Tab-separated table of C-alpha atoms in Angstrom:
chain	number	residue	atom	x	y	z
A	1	UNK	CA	-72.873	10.122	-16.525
A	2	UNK	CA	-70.511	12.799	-15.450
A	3	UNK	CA	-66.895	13.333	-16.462
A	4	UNK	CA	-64.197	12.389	-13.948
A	5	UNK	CA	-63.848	14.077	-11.197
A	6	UNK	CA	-62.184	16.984	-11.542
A	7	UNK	CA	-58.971	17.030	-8.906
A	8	UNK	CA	-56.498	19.835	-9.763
A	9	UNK	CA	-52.683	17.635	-9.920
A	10	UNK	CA	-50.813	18.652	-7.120
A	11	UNK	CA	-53.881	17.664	-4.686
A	12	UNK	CA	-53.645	14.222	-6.053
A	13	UNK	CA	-49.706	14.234	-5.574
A	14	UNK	CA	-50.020	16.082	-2.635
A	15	UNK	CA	-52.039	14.241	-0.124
A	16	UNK	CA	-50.305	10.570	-1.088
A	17	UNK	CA	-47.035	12.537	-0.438
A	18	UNK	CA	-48.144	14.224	2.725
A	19	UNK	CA	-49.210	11.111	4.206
A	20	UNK	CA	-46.366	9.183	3.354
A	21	UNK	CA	-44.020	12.062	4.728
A	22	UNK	CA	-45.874	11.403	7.919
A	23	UNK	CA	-45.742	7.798	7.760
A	24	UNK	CA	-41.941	8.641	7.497
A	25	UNK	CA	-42.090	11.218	10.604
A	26	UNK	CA	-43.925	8.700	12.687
A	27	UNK	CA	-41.071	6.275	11.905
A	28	UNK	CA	-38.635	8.161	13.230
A	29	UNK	CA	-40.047	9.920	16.583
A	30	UNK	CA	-38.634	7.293	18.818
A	31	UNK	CA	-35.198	7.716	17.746
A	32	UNK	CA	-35.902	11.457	19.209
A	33	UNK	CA	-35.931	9.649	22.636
A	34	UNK	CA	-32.789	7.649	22.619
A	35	UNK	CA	-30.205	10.149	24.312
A	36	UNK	CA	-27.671	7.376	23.993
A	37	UNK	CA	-27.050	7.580	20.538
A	38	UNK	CA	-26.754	10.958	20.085
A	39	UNK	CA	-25.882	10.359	15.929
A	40	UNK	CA	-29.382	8.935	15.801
A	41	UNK	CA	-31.295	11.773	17.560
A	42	UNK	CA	-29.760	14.329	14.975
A	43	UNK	CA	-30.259	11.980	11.949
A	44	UNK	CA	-34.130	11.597	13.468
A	45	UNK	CA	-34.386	15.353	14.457
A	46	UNK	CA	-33.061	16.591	10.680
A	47	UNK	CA	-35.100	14.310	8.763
A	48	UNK	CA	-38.364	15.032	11.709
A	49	UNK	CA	-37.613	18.726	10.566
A	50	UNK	CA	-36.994	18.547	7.032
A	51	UNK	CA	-40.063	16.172	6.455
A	52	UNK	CA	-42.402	18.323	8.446
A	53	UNK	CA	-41.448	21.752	6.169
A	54	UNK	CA	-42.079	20.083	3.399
A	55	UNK	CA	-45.081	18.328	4.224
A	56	UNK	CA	-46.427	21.751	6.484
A	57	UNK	CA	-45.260	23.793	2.942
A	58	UNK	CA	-47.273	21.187	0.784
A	59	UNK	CA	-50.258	21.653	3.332
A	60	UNK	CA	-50.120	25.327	3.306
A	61	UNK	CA	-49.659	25.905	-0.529
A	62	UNK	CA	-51.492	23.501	-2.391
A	63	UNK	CA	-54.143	21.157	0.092
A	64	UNK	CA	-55.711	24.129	2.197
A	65	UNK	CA	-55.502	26.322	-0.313
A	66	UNK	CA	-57.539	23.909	-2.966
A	67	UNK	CA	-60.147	22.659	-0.171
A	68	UNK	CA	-60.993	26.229	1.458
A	69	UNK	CA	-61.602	27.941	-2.142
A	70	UNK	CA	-60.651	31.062	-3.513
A	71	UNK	CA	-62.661	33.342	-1.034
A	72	UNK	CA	-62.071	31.685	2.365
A	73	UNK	CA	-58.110	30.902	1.053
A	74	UNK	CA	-57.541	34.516	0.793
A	75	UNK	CA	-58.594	35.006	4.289
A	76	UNK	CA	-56.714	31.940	5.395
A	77	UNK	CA	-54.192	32.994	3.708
A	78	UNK	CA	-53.970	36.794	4.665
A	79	UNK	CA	-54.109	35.956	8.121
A	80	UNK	CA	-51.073	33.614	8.014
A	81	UNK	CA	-49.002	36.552	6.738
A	82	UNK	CA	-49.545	34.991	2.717
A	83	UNK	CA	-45.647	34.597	1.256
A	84	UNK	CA	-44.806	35.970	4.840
A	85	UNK	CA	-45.316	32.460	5.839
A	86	UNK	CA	-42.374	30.487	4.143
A	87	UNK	CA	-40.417	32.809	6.780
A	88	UNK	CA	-41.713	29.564	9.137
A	89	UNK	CA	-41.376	26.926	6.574
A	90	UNK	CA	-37.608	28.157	6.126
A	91	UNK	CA	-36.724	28.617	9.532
A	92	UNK	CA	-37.775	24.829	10.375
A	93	UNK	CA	-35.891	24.056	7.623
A	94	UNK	CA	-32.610	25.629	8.787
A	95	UNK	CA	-33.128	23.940	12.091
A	96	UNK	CA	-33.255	20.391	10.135
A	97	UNK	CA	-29.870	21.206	8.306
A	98	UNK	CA	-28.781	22.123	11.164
A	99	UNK	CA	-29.172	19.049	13.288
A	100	UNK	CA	-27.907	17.470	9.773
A	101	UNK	CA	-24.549	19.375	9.987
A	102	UNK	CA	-24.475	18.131	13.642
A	103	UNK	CA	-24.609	14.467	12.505
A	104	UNK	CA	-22.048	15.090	9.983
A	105	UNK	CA	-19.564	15.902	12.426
A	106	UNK	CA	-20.995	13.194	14.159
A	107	UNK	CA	-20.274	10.830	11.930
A	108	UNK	CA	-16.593	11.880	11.276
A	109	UNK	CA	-14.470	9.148	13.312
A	110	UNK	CA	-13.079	10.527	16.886
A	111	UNK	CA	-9.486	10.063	16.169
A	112	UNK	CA	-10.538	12.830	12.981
A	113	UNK	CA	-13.436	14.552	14.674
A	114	UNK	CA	-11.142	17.482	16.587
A	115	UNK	CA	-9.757	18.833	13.213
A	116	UNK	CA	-13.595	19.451	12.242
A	117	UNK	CA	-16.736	21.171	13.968
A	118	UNK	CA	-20.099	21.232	13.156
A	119	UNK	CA	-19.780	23.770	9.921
A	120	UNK	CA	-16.661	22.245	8.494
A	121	UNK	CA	-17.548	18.324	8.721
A	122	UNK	CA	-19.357	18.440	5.788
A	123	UNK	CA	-15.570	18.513	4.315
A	124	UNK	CA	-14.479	14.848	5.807
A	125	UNK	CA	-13.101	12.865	4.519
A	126	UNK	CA	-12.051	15.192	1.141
A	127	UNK	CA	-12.404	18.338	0.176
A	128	UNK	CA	-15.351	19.580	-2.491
A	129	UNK	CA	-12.357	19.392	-4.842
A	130	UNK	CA	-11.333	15.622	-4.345
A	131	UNK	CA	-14.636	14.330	-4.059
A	132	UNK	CA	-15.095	15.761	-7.325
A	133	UNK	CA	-11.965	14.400	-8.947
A	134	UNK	CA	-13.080	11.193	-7.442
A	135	UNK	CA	-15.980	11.353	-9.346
A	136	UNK	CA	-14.259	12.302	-12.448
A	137	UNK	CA	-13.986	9.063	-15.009
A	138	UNK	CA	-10.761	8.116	-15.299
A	139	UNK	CA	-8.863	7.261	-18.452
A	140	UNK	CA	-8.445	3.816	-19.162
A	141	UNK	CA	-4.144	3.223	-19.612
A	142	UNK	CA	-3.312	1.458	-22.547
């Protein structure tokens, strides 16, 4: 009787976790096509994006990698421009927090939303500073 099968880690984390990131990406396709709620097309679009880099950067790095073997992954690998290729991972990336940013102004309420734009509504309601001091414990008065 052999040993057990001998499955380097991050293929057995990495196909449960790729298929569940897709699970998740299925999920959320429709809400690409609902133009009326424009706050759920960016939340869909950013989490679409930001699920697909990681699960196209888990792909890339550790399943093709482990099922093509050494000698056919260097070719693979060569002819996807090697570390060249996180160039594309990152770039999908960017356009997920991008669409994220967009919800975030989004999100702030319209009577608020002309004091922000897209790059400063991560800001609303407080400042780095106050959320911080509002996550500060506070002394107990005696």
């Amino acid at each position: 009787m052999n040993g057990p099968i001998d499955i380097p880690l991050n293929v057995l984390v990495g196909v449960p976790a790729t298929l569940v990131i897709l699970m998740g990406v299925r999920g959320l396709v429709p809400h690409l096509f609902r133009p009326e709620r424009r706050d759920a097309f960016h939340l869909a679009m950013a989490m679409v994006l930001i699920l697909a880099q990681g699960a196209g950067r888990t792909g890339y790095w550790d399943l093709v990698r482990v099922f093509t073997g050494p000698d056919l992954w260097a070719v693979v690998r060569d002819a996807l421009g090697g570390a060249e290729a996180n160039a594309i991972w990152n770039l999908v990336l960017l356009w997920g927090g991008l669409h994220l940013l967009k919800l975030l102004h989004l999100l702030v309420p319209v009577g608020d939303r002309h004091r922000y734009s897209m790059w400063t509504a991560w800001n609303y309601p407080t400042h780095l500073r106050g959320l911080l001091c509002h996550l500060r414990p506070r002394r107990r008065r005696k």
